[in-house]
Amino acid sequence: MTLSGDVIGPMFPEIPLTTKTMLRREMKGTEAKVFELAANIWTLHYLRLTNQLGWETAREVLEEANTLFGQVMKRCDKEGRFKNWDN
């Protein structure tokens, strides 16, 4: 079970957790990528605190989180603001 803010969903039915697996809704844009990044990291944190985290799962999720982080930072401008879409 995943608890992220007021969103509850399955815990890693597939890696990475996406808005489609958690909310049953495809979302695009920076806000969706930030949500997906946070959901994956918080789920890893919960698994670690409850001694359920395996190294293989951690490695796989962190690799995907690295990709998500890159997608989020790609939309950050020089002043630190985020664009919702690529230009």
JSON list of C-alpha atoms in Angstrom, two decimals:
[
{"chain": "A", "resi": 1, "resn": "MET", "atom": "CA", "xyz": [0.00, 0.00, 0.00]},
{"chain": "A", "resi": 2, "resn": "THR", "atom": "CA", "xyz": [1.35, 3.44, -0.92]},
{"chain": "A", "resi": 3, "resn": "LEU", "atom": "CA", "xyz": [0.37, 6.56, 1.00]},
{"chain": "A", "resi": 4, "resn": "SER", "atom": "CA", "xyz": [1.46, 9.82, -0.60]},
{"chain": "A", "resi": 5, "resn": "GLY", "atom": "CA", "xyz": [-0.26, 12.95, 0.65]},
{"chain": "A", "resi": 6, "resn": "ASP", "atom": "CA", "xyz": [-3.93, 12.04, 0.36]},
{"chain": "A", "resi": 7, "resn": "VAL", "atom": "CA", "xyz": [-3.31, 9.47, -2.36]},
{"chain": "A", "resi": 8, "resn": "ILE", "atom": "CA", "xyz": [-3.39, 5.78, -1.45]},
{"chain": "A", "resi": 9, "resn": "GLY", "atom": "CA", "xyz": [-2.42, 3.14, -3.96]},
{"chain": "A", "resi": 10, "resn": "PRO", "atom": "CA", "xyz": [-0.61, -0.15, -4.52]},
{"chain": "A", "resi": 11, "resn": "MET", "atom": "CA", "xyz": [3.05, -0.37, -3.51]},
{"chain": "A", "resi": 12, "resn": "PHE", "atom": "CA", "xyz": [5.19, -0.89, -6.62]},
{"chain": "A", "resi": 13, "resn": "PRO", "atom": "CA", "xyz": [2.80, -2.88, -8.81]},
{"chain": "A", "resi": 14, "resn": "GLU", "atom": "CA", "xyz": [5.34, -1.81, -11.42]},
{"chain": "A", "resi": 15, "resn": "ILE", "atom": "CA", "xyz": [8.50, 0.23, -11.20]},
{"chain": "A", "resi": 16, "resn": "PRO", "atom": "CA", "xyz": [8.41, 3.21, -11.29]},
{"chain": "A", "resi": 17, "resn": "LEU", "atom": "CA", "xyz": [5.15, 4.29, -9.69]},
{"chain": "A", "resi": 18, "resn": "THR", "atom": "CA", "xyz": [3.37, 6.53, -12.17]},
{"chain": "A", "resi": 19, "resn": "THR", "atom": "CA", "xyz": [0.21, 8.60, -12.13]},
{"chain": "A", "resi": 20, "resn": "LYS", "atom": "CA", "xyz": [-1.38, 5.88, -14.26]},
{"chain": "A", "resi": 21, "resn": "THR", "atom": "CA", "xyz": [-0.70, 3.13, -11.70]},
{"chain": "A", "resi": 22, "resn": "MET", "atom": "CA", "xyz": [-1.57, 5.28, -8.67]},
{"chain": "A", "resi": 23, "resn": "LEU", "atom": "CA", "xyz": [-4.43, 7.45, -9.93]},
{"chain": "A", "resi": 24, "resn": "ARG", "atom": "CA", "xyz": [-5.50, 5.44, -12.99]},
{"chain": "A", "resi": 25, "resn": "ARG", "atom": "CA", "xyz": [-5.02, 8.61, -14.99]},
{"chain": "A", "resi": 26, "resn": "GLU", "atom": "CA", "xyz": [-2.32, 9.58, -17.49]},
{"chain": "A", "resi": 27, "resn": "MET", "atom": "CA", "xyz": [-0.84, 12.95, -16.70]},
{"chain": "A", "resi": 28, "resn": "LYS", "atom": "CA", "xyz": [1.88, 14.93, -18.43]},
{"chain": "A", "resi": 29, "resn": "GLY", "atom": "CA", "xyz": [3.92, 17.95, -17.54]},
{"chain": "A", "resi": 30, "resn": "THR", "atom": "CA", "xyz": [6.26, 18.93, -14.76]},
{"chain": "A", "resi": 31, "resn": "GLU", "atom": "CA", "xyz": [3.68, 18.60, -11.98]},
{"chain": "A", "resi": 32, "resn": "ALA", "atom": "CA", "xyz": [3.06, 14.94, -12.88]},
{"chain": "A", "resi": 33, "resn": "LYS", "atom": "CA", "xyz": [6.81, 14.19, -12.99]},
{"chain": "A", "resi": 34, "resn": "VAL", "atom": "CA", "xyz": [7.34, 15.79, -9.57]},
{"chain": "A", "resi": 35, "resn": "PHE", "atom": "CA", "xyz": [4.42, 13.75, -8.19]},
{"chain": "A", "resi": 36, "resn": "GLU", "atom": "CA", "xyz": [5.87, 10.53, -9.61]},
{"chain": "A", "resi": 37, "resn": "LEU", "atom": "CA", "xyz": [9.35, 11.32, -8.25]},
{"chain": "A", "resi": 38, "resn": "ALA", "atom": "CA", "xyz": [7.95, 12.05, -4.78]},
{"chain": "A", "resi": 39, "resn": "ALA", "atom": "CA", "xyz": [5.73, 8.95, -4.76]},
{"chain": "A", "resi": 40, "resn": "ASN", "atom": "CA", "xyz": [8.68, 6.69, -5.62]},
{"chain": "A", "resi": 41, "resn": "ILE", "atom": "CA", "xyz": [11.03, 8.24, -3.05]},
{"chain": "A", "resi": 42, "resn": "TRP", "atom": "CA", "xyz": [8.44, 8.26, -0.25]},
{"chain": "A", "resi": 43, "resn": "THR", "atom": "CA", "xyz": [7.54, 4.63, -0.97]},
{"chain": "A", "resi": 44, "resn": "LEU", "atom": "CA", "xyz": [11.24, 3.68, -0.77]},
{"chain": "A", "resi": 45, "resn": "HIS", "atom": "CA", "xyz": [11.50, 5.60, 2.51]},
{"chain": "A", "resi": 46, "resn": "TYR", "atom": "CA", "xyz": [8.49, 3.75, 3.95]},
{"chain": "A", "resi": 47, "resn": "LEU", "atom": "CA", "xyz": [9.88, 0.37, 2.87]},
{"chain": "A", "resi": 48, "resn": "ARG", "atom": "CA", "xyz": [13.24, 1.20, 4.47]},
{"chain": "A", "resi": 49, "resn": "LEU", "atom": "CA", "xyz": [11.63, 2.28, 7.75]},
{"chain": "A", "resi": 50, "resn": "THR", "atom": "CA", "xyz": [9.58, -0.92, 7.93]},
{"chain": "A", "resi": 51, "resn": "ASN", "atom": "CA", "xyz": [12.56, -3.16, 6.98]},
{"chain": "A", "resi": 52, "resn": "GLN", "atom": "CA", "xyz": [10.86, -4.32, 3.77]},
{"chain": "A", "resi": 53, "resn": "LEU", "atom": "CA", "xyz": [13.30, -2.75, 1.32]},
{"chain": "A", "resi": 54, "resn": "GLY", "atom": "CA", "xyz": [15.44, -5.05, -0.78]},
{"chain": "A", "resi": 55, "resn": "TRP", "atom": "CA", "xyz": [18.56, -3.84, -2.57]},
{"chain": "A", "resi": 56, "resn": "GLU", "atom": "CA", "xyz": [17.32, -4.92, -5.99]},
{"chain": "A", "resi": 57, "resn": "THR", "atom": "CA", "xyz": [14.09, -2.94, -5.60]},
{"chain": "A", "resi": 58, "resn": "ALA", "atom": "CA", "xyz": [16.00, 0.06, -4.24]},
{"chain": "A", "resi": 59, "resn": "ARG", "atom": "CA", "xyz": [18.44, 0.04, -7.15]},
{"chain": "A", "resi": 60, "resn": "GLU", "atom": "CA", "xyz": [15.69, -0.27, -9.74]},
{"chain": "A", "resi": 61, "resn": "VAL", "atom": "CA", "xyz": [13.56, 2.50, -8.21]},
{"chain": "A", "resi": 62, "resn": "LEU", "atom": "CA", "xyz": [16.52, 4.84, -7.71]},
{"chain": "A", "resi": 63, "resn": "GLU", "atom": "CA", "xyz": [17.54, 4.43, -11.36]},
{"chain": "A", "resi": 64, "resn": "GLU", "atom": "CA", "xyz": [14.03, 5.41, -12.43]},
{"chain": "A", "resi": 65, "resn": "ALA", "atom": "CA", "xyz": [13.97, 8.26, -9.88]},
{"chain": "A", "resi": 66, "resn": "ASN", "atom": "CA", "xyz": [17.22, 9.54, -11.38]},
{"chain": "A", "resi": 67, "resn": "THR", "atom": "CA", "xyz": [15.53, 9.67, -14.79]},
{"chain": "A", "resi": 68, "resn": "LEU", "atom": "CA", "xyz": [12.49, 11.45, -13.33]},
{"chain": "A", "resi": 69, "resn": "PHE", "atom": "CA", "xyz": [14.73, 13.97, -11.56]},
{"chain": "A", "resi": 70, "resn": "GLY", "atom": "CA", "xyz": [16.47, 14.69, -14.86]},
{"chain": "A", "resi": 71, "resn": "GLN", "atom": "CA", "xyz": [13.12, 15.26, -16.56]},
{"chain": "A", "resi": 72, "resn": "VAL", "atom": "CA", "xyz": [12.08, 17.70, -13.82]},
{"chain": "A", "resi": 73, "resn": "MET", "atom": "CA", "xyz": [15.38, 19.60, -13.82]},
{"chain": "A", "resi": 74, "resn": "LYS", "atom": "CA", "xyz": [15.27, 19.87, -17.63]},
{"chain": "A", "resi": 75, "resn": "ARG", "atom": "CA", "xyz": [12.31, 22.20, -17.17]},
{"chain": "A", "resi": 76, "resn": "CYS", "atom": "CA", "xyz": [14.04, 24.45, -14.62]},
{"chain": "A", "resi": 77, "resn": "ASP", "atom": "CA", "xyz": [15.26, 27.81, -15.95]},
{"chain": "A", "resi": 78, "resn": "LYS", "atom": "CA", "xyz": [18.23, 29.92, -14.83]},
{"chain": "A", "resi": 79, "resn": "GLU", "atom": "CA", "xyz": [16.15, 31.84, -12.26]},
{"chain": "A", "resi": 80, "resn": "GLY", "atom": "CA", "xyz": [14.94, 28.61, -10.61]},
{"chain": "A", "resi": 81, "resn": "ARG", "atom": "CA", "xyz": [11.42, 28.64, -12.04]},
{"chain": "A", "resi": 82, "resn": "PHE", "atom": "CA", "xyz": [9.87, 25.55, -13.56]},
{"chain": "A", "resi": 83, "resn": "LYS", "atom": "CA", "xyz": [8.06, 25.41, -16.89]},
{"chain": "A", "resi": 84, "resn": "ASN", "atom": "CA", "xyz": [5.19, 22.97, -17.18]},
{"chain": "A", "resi": 85, "resn": "TRP", "atom": "CA", "xyz": [6.03, 22.03, -20.77]},
{"chain": "A", "resi": 86, "resn": "ASP", "atom": "CA", "xyz": [9.14, 21.79, -22.93]},
{"chain": "A", "resi": 87, "resn": "ASN", "atom": "CA", "xyz": [9.65, 24.55, -25.46]}
]
